[in-house]
Coordinates of C-alpha atoms and ligand atoms in Angstrom, one line a residue:
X1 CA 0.0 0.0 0.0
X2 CA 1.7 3.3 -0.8
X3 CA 1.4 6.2 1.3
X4 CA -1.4 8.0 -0.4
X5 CA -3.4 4.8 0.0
X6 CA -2.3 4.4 3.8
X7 CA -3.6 7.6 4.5
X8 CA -6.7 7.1 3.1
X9 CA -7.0 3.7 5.0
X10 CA -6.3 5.9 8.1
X11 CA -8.9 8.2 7.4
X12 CA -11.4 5.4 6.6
X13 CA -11.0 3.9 10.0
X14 CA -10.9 7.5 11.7
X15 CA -13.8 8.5 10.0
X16 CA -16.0 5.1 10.6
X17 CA -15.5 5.3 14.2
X18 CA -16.6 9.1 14.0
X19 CA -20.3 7.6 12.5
X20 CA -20.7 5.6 15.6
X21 CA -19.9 8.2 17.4
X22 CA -23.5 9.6 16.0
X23 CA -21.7 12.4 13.6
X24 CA -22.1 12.5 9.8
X25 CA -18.9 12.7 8.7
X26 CA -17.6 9.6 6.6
X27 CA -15.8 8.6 3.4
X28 CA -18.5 7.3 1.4
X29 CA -19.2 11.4 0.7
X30 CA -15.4 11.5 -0.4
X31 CA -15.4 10.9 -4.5
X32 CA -13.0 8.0 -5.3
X33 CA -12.0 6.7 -1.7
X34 CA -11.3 3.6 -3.3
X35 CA -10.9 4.9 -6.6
X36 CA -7.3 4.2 -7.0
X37 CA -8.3 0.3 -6.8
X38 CA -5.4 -0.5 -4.6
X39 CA -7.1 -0.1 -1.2
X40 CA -8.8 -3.1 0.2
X41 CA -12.0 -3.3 1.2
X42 CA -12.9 -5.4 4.5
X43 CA -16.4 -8.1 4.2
X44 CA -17.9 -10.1 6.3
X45 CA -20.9 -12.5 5.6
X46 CA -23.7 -12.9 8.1
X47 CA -25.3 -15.9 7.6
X48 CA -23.3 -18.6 5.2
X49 CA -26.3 -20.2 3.9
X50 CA -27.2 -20.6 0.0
X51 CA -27.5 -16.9 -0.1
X52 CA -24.9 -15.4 1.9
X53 CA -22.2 -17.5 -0.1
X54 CA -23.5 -16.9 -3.4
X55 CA -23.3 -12.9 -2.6
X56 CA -19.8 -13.6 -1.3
X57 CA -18.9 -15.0 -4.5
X58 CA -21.1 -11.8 -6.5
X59 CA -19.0 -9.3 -4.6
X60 CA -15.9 -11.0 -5.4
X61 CA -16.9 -11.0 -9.2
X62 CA -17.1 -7.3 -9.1
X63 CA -13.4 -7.3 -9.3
X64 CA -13.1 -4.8 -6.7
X65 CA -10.3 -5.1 -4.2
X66 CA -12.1 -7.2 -1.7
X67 CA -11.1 -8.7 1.2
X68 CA -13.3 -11.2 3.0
X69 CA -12.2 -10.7 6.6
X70 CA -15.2 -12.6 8.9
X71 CA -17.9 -14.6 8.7
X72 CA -20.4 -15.8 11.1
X73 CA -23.2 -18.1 11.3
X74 CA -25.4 -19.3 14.0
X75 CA -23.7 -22.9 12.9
X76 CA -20.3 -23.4 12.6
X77 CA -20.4 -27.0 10.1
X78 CA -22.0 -23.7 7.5
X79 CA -19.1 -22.1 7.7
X80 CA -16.9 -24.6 6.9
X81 CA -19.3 -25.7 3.7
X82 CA -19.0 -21.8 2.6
X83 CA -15.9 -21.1 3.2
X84 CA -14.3 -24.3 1.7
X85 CA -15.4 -23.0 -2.3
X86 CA -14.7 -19.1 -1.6
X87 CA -11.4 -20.3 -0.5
X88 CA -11.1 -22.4 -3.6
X89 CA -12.4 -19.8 -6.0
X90 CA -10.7 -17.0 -4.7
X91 CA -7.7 -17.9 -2.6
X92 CA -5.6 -17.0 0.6
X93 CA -5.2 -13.6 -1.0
X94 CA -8.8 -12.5 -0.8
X95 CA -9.9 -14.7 1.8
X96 CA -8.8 -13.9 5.3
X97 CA -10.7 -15.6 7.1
X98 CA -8.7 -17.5 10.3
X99 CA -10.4 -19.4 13.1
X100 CA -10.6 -16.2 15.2
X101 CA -12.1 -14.5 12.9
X102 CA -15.6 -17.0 12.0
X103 CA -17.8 -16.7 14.7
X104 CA -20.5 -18.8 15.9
X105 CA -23.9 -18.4 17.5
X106 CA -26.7 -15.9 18.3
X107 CA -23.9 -13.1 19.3
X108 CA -21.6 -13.6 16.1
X109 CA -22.4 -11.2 14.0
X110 CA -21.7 -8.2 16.2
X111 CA -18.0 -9.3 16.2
X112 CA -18.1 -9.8 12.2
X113 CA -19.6 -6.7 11.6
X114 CA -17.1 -5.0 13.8
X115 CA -14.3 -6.1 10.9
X116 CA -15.9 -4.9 8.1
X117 CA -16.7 -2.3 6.1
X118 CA -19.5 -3.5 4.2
X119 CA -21.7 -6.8 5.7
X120 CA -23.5 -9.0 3.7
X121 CA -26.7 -9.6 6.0
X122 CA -28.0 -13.3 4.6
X123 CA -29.5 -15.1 7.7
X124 CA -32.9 -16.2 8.1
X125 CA -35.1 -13.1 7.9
X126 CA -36.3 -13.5 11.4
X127 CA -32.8 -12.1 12.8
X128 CA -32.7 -9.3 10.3
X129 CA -33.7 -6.5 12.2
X130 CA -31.1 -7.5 14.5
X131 CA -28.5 -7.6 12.2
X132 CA -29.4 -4.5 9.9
X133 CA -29.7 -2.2 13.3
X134 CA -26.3 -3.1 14.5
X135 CA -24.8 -2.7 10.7
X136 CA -26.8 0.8 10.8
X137 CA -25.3 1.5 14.4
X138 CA -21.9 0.6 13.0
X139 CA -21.7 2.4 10.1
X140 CA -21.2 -0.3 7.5
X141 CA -22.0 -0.4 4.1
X142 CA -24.8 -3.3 3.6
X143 CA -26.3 -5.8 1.0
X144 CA -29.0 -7.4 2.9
X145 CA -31.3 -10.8 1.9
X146 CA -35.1 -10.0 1.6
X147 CA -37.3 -10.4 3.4
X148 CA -36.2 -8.3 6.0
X149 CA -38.6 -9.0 8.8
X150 CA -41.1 -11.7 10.1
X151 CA -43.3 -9.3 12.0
X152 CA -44.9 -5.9 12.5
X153 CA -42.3 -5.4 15.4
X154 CA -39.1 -6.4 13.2
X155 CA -40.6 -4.1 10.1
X156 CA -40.6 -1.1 12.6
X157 CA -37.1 -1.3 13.9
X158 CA -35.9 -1.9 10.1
X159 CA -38.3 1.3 9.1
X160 CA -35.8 3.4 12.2
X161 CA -32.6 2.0 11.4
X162 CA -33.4 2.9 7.6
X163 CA -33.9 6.4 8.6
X164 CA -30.9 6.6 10.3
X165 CA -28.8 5.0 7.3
X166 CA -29.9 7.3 5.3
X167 CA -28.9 9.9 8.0
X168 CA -25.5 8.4 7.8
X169 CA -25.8 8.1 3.9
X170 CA -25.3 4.3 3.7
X171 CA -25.5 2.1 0.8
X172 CA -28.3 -0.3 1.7
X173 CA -28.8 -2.7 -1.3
X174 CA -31.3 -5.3 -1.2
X175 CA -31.8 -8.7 -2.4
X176 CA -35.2 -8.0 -4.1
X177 CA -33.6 -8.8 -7.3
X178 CA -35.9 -7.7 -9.9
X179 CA -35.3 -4.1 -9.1
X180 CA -32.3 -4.8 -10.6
X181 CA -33.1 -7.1 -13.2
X182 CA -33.6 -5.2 -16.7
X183 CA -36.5 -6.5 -18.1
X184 CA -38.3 -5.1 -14.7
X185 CA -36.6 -1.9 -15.1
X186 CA -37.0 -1.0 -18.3
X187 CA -41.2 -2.4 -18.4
X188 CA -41.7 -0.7 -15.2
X189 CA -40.5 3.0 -16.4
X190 CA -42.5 2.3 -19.9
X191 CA -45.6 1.6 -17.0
X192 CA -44.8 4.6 -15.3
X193 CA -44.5 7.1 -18.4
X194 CA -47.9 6.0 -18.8
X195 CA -47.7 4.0 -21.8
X196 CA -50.7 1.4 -20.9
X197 CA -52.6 4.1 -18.7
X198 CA -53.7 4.0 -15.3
X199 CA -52.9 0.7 -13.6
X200 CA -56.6 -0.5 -12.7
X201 CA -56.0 -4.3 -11.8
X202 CA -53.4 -7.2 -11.9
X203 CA -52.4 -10.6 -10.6
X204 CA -49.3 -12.0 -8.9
X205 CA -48.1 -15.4 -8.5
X206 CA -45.4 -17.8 -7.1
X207 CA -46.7 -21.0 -7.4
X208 CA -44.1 -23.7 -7.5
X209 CA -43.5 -27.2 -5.7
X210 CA -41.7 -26.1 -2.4
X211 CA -38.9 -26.2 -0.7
X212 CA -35.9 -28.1 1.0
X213 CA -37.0 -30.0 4.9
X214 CA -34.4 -30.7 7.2
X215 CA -35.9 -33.7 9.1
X216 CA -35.2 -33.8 13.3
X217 CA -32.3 -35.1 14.3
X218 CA -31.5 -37.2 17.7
X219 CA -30.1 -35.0 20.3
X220 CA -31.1 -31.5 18.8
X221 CA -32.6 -29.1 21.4
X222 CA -36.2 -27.4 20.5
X223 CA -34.2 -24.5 19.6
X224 CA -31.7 -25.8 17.2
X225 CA -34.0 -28.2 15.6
X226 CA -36.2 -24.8 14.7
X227 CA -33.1 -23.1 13.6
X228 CA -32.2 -25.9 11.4
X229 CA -35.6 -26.1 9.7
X230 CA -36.1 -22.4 9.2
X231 CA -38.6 -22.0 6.6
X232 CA -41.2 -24.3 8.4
X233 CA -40.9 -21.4 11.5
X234 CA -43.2 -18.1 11.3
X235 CA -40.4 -16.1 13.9
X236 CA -37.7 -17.4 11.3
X237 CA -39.1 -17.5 8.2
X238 CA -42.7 -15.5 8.2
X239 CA -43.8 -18.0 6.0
X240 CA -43.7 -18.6 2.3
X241 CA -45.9 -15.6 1.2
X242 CA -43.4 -13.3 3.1
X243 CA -40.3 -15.5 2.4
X244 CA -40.4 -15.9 -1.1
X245 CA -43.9 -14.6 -2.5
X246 CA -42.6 -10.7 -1.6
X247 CA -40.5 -10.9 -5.0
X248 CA -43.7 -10.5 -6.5
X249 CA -45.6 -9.0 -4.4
X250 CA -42.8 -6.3 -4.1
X251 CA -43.7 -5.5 -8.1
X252 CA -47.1 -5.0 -7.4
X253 CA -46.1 -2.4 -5.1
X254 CA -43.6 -0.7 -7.5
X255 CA -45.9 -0.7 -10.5
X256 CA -48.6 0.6 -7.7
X257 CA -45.9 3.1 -6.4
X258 CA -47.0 2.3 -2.8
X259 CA -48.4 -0.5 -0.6
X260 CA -52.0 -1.7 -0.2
X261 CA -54.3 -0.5 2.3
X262 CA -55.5 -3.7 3.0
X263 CA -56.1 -7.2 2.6
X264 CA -58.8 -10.0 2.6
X265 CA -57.6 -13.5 1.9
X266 CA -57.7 -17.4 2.3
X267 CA -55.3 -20.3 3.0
X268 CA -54.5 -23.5 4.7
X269 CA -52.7 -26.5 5.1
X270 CA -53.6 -28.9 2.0
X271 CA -50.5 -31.3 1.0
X272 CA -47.9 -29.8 3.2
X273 CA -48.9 -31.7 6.8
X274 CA -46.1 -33.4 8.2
X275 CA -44.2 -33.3 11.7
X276 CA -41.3 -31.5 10.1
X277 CA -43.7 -28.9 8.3
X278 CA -43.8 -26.7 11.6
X279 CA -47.2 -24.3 11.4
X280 CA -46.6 -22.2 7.8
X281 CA -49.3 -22.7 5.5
X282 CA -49.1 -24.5 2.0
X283 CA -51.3 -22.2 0.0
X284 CA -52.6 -18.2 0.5
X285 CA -54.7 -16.2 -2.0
X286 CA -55.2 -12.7 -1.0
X287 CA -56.7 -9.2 -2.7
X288 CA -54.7 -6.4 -1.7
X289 CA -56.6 -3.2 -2.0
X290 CA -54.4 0.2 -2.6
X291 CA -55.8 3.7 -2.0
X292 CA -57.5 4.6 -5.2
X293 CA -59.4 1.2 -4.9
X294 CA -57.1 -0.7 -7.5
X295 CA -57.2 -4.7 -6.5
X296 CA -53.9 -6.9 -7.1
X297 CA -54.8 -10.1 -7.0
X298 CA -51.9 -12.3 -4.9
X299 CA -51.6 -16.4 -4.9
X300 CA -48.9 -19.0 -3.6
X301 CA -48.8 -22.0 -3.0
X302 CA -46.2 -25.5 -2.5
X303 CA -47.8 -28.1 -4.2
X304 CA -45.5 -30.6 -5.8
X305 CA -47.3 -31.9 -9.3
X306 CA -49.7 -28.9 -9.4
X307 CA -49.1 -26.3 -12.6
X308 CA -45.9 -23.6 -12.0
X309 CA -46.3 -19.9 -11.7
X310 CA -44.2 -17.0 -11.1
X311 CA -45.1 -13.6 -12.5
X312 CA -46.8 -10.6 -12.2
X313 CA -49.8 -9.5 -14.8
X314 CA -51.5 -5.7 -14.4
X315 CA -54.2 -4.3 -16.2
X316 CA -54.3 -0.5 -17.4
X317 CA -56.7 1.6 -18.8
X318 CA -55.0 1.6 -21.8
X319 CA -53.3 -2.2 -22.1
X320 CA -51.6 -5.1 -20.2
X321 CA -48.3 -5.7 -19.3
X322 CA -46.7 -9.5 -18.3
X323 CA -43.4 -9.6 -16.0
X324 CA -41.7 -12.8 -15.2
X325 CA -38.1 -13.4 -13.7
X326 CA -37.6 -15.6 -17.1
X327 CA -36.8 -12.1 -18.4
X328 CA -40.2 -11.0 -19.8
X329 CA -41.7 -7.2 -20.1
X330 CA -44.6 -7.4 -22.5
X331 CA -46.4 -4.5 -23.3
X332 CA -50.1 -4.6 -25.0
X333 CA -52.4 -2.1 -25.9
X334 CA -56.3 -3.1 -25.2
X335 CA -56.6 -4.9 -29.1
X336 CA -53.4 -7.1 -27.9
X337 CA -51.2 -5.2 -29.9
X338 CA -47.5 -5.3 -28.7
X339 CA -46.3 -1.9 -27.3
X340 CA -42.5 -3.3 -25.9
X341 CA -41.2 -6.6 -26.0
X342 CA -38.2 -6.6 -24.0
X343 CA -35.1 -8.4 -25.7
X344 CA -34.5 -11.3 -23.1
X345 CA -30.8 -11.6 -25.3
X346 CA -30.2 -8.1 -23.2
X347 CA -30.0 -9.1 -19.5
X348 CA -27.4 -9.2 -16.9
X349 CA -27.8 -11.5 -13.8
X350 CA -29.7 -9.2 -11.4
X351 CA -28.0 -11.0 -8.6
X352 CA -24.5 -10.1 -10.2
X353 CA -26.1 -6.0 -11.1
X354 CA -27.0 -6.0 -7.4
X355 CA -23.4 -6.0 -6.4
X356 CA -21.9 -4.6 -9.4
X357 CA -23.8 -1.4 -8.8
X358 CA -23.5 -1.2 -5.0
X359 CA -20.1 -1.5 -4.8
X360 CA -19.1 0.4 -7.5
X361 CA -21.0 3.2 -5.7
X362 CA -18.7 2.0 -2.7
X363 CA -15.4 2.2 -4.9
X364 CA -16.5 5.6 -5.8
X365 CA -17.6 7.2 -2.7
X366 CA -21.1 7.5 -3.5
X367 CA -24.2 7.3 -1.2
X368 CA -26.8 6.3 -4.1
X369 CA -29.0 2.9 -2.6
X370 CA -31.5 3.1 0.0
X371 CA -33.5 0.3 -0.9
X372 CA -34.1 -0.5 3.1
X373 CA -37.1 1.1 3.5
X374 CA -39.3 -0.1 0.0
X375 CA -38.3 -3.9 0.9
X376 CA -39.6 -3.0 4.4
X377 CA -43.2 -1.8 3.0
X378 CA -42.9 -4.6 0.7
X379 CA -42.3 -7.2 3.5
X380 CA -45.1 -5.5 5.5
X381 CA -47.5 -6.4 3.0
X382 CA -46.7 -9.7 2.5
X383 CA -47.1 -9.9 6.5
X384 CA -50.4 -8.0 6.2
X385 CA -51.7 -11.0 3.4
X386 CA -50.8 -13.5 6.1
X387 CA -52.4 -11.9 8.8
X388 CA -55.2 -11.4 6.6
X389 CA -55.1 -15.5 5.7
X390 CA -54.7 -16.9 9.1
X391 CA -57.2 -14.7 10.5
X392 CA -60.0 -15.0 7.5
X393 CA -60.3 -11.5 8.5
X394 CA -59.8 -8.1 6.7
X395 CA -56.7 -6.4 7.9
X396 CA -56.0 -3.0 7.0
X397 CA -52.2 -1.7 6.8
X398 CA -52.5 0.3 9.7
X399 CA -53.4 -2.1 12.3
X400 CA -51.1 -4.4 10.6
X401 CA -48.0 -2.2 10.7
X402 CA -49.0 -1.4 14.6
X403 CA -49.6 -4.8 15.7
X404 CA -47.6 -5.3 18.9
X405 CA -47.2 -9.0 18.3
X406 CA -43.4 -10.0 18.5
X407 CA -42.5 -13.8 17.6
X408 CA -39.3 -13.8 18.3
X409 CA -38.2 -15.5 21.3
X410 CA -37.5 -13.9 24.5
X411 CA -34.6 -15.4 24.9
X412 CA -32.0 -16.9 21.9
X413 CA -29.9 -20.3 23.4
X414 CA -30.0 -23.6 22.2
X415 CA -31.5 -24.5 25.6
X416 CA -34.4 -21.6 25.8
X417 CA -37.9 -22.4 23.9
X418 CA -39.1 -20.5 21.0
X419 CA -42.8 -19.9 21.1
X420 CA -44.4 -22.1 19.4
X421 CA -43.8 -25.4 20.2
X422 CA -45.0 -29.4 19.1
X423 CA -47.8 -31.2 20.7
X424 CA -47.1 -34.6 22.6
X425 CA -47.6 -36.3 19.4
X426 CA -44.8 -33.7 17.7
X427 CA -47.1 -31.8 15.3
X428 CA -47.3 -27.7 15.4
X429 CA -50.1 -25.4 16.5
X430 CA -51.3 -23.7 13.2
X431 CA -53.2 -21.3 12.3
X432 CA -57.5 -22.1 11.6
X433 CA -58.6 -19.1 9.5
X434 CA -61.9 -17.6 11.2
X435 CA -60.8 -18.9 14.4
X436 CA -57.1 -17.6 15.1
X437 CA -56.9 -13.8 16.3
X438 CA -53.5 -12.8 14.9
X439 CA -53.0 -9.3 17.2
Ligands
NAD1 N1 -33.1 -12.9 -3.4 C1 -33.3 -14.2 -3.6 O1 -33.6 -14.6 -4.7 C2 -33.1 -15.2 -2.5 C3 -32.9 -16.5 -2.8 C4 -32.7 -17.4 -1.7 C5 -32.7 -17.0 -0.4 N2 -32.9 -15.6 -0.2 C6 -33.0 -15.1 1.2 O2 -31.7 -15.2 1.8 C7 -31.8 -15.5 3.2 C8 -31.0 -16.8 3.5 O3 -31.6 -17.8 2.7 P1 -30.7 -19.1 2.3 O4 -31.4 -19.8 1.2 O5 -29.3 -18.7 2.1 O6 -30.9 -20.0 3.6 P2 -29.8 -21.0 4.2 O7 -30.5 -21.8 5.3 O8 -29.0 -21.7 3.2 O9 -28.8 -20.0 4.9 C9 -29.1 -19.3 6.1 C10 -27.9 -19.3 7.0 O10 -28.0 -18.4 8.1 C11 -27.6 -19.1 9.3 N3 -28.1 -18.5 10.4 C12 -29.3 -18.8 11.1 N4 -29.5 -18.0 12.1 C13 -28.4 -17.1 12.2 C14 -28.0 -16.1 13.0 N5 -28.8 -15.7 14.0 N6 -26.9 -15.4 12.8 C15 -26.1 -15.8 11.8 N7 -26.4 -16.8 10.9 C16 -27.6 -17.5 11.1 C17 -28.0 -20.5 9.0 O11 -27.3 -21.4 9.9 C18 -27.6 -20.7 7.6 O12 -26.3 -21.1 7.4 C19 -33.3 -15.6 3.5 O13 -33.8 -14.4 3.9 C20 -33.9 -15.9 2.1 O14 -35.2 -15.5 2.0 C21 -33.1 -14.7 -1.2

């Protein structure tokens, strides 16, 4: 490192500890604090899942100078299974990660972030809030996994620390893909030039088989047998029209420009019944209801052998548009004639665009993503749908967004009990729509 660099290093560190010390002063408003391309740049993962590794790998294919520096995981055989290919792919040289520095448990990402200067936040979305809150308090840089809550409660303390990233003008980038996937981009600003109208109506779907189960194993404690199986977990997961369905329901909002006002839906428990299936529903339908009365019609469901969906449809007063992750944008006026079809031979891997763009914003200096606060209102909805199914009832965003209902534990250990918990015969409460009082 020459001396130029050193001193910028110096400052980096100086000014980072003067963000946590609650004043705005820090180098991402300097142009080109990394410009020269010789200073490194310190990651850690949080979370070394599917997810966080494959981000690991994205930042690394930016071809900035990045250093991996921590990682941390509630686990520590899923660090060794994500570390083990970074290392491979990347080598010694970019990955600096010794025993010291991987950390394990409920606590380990405070220690990780504490290394870094930008996190990759890629746990189950239960602990988000957490995690995001203490990346906000410590001034980091973050790419964070969707969803970014499980609750009312988590989507309020991601709504504050949002705020106060953007107070300290901090990158947040995150993981709902599609907002950086061209086909959306480029359909979605045809949408809002008003080339189809007024949007009036539409329909969203994921409908797809389901996902992995990680079956109980002897010996595992309540705790880590949860933590293990994830996705069958509301406190962990939020279930599957929060955990996965808010990709799409996230593009109703955006072609909406805001979130509903309320919901009315149905679901339930129809091939998805087993022990290790934990209380989340199989199936919801829902109508979500915005404020000028326009109705976006929203359906998932996991059943194996039934027909595949994922995409999002909307009706204008002046045409139709069809969006799908398979990189469609179709444009139609109301006689079916094609407006824009968007060249699928065009697009970039939106998972790859997410990091290319953050941290070349990083690179340069440059507070330009916020994206906290959208996947937050995004997330809220798809928590205001389930509500909406498990109770049968109509929720409205308000007393959604204020419900006081917290389902995290109160306390995280491998001996402590989450909340909900199997009956003598090893089957989960769930929830009877019509009967369950969800706040
Ligand atoms: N954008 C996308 O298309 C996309 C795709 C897949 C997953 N995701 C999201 O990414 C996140 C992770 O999903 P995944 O598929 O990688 O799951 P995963 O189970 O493969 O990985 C999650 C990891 O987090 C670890 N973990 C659990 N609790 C933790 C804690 N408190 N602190 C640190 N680590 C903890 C787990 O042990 C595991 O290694 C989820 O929010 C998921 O919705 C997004």
């Amino acid at each position: 490192m020459n001396n130029q660099n050193s001193n910028r290093r110096r400052d980096f560190i100086k000014t980072s500890a003067l963000v946590t010390g609650g004043l705005i002063l820090q180098p991402w408003n300097i142009p080109g604090a990394y410009a020269s391309g010789t200073d490194e740049i310190k990651l850690a993962v949080i979370g070394c899942g599917g997810r966080g590794t494959g981000a690991v790998f994205q930042a690394f294919e930016t071809g900035h100078n990045i250093k991996l520096v921590a990682m941390a995981d509630a686990f520590r055989d899923r660090i060794d299974k994500s570390y083990e290919p970074i290392l491979d792919k990347y080598g010694a040289d970019k990955v600096d990660v010794p025993e010291e520095r991987k950390f394990v448990g409920f606590d380990a990402y405070k220690e990780a972030i504490k290394l870094a200067d930008v996190v990759i936040l890629a746990a189950p979305p239960g602990f988000r809030p957490d995690h995001f809150e203490e990346s906000v308090k410590q001034g980091k840089q973050i790419f964070m996994e969707k969803p970014v809550a499980t609750d009312a409660a988590g989507i309020r303390r991601v709504l504050a620390a949002a705020e106060e990233a953007k107070k300290k003008k901090l990158n947040v980038v995150v993981g709902l893909q599609r907002h950086y996937q061209d086909n959306y981009r480029e359909t979605i600003k045809r949408i809002h030039d008003g080339q189809i109208g007024d949007i009036v109506g539409g329909q969203v779907y994921w409908n797809d088989g389901g996902v992995w189960v990680n079956a109980r194993q002897p010996g595992q404690t309540e705790m880590e047998y949860q933590m293990r199986n994830w996705y069958y977990f509301n406190w962990l997961c939020g279930d599957h029209i929060t955990e996965q369905h808010v990709h799409n329901i996230d593009v109703a909002n955006w072609v909406k420009k805001g979130h509903p006002v309320k919901a009315y839906g149905t679901g339930g428990r129809q091939v998805r019944r087993g022990k290790d299936h934990g209380e989340i529903f199989d199936h919801h339908s829902v109508t979500f209801t915005y404020d000028d009365g326009t109705v976006i019609f929203s359906e998932c469901r996991h059943f194996p052998g039934a027909a595949n969906r994922v995409d999002e449809t909307f009706q204008g007063t002046n045409g139709s548009v069809y969006l799908s992750a398979g990189n469609h944008g179709i444009l139609t006026d109301r006689s079916g004639k094609e407006l824009y079809n968007h060249d699928r031979q065009n697009n970039r891997n939106p998972y790859q665009v997410e990091h290319d763009e953050l941290w070349a914003a990083i690179v340069e200096g440059e507070y330009k993503f916020a994206d906290a606060e959208n996947a937050a209102h995004s997330t809220m909805t798809s928590i205001m749908g389930r509500y909406a199914t498990y109770s049968g009832k109509v929720v409205t965003w308000d007393e959604a967004i204020n419900s006081e209902v917290d389902l995290m534990p109160e306390t995280l250990a491998w001996d402590a009990m989450p909340r909900v918990l199997p009956n003598e015969d090893g089957y989960y409460p769930h929830a009877i729509p019509g009967k369950t009082k969800v706040f």
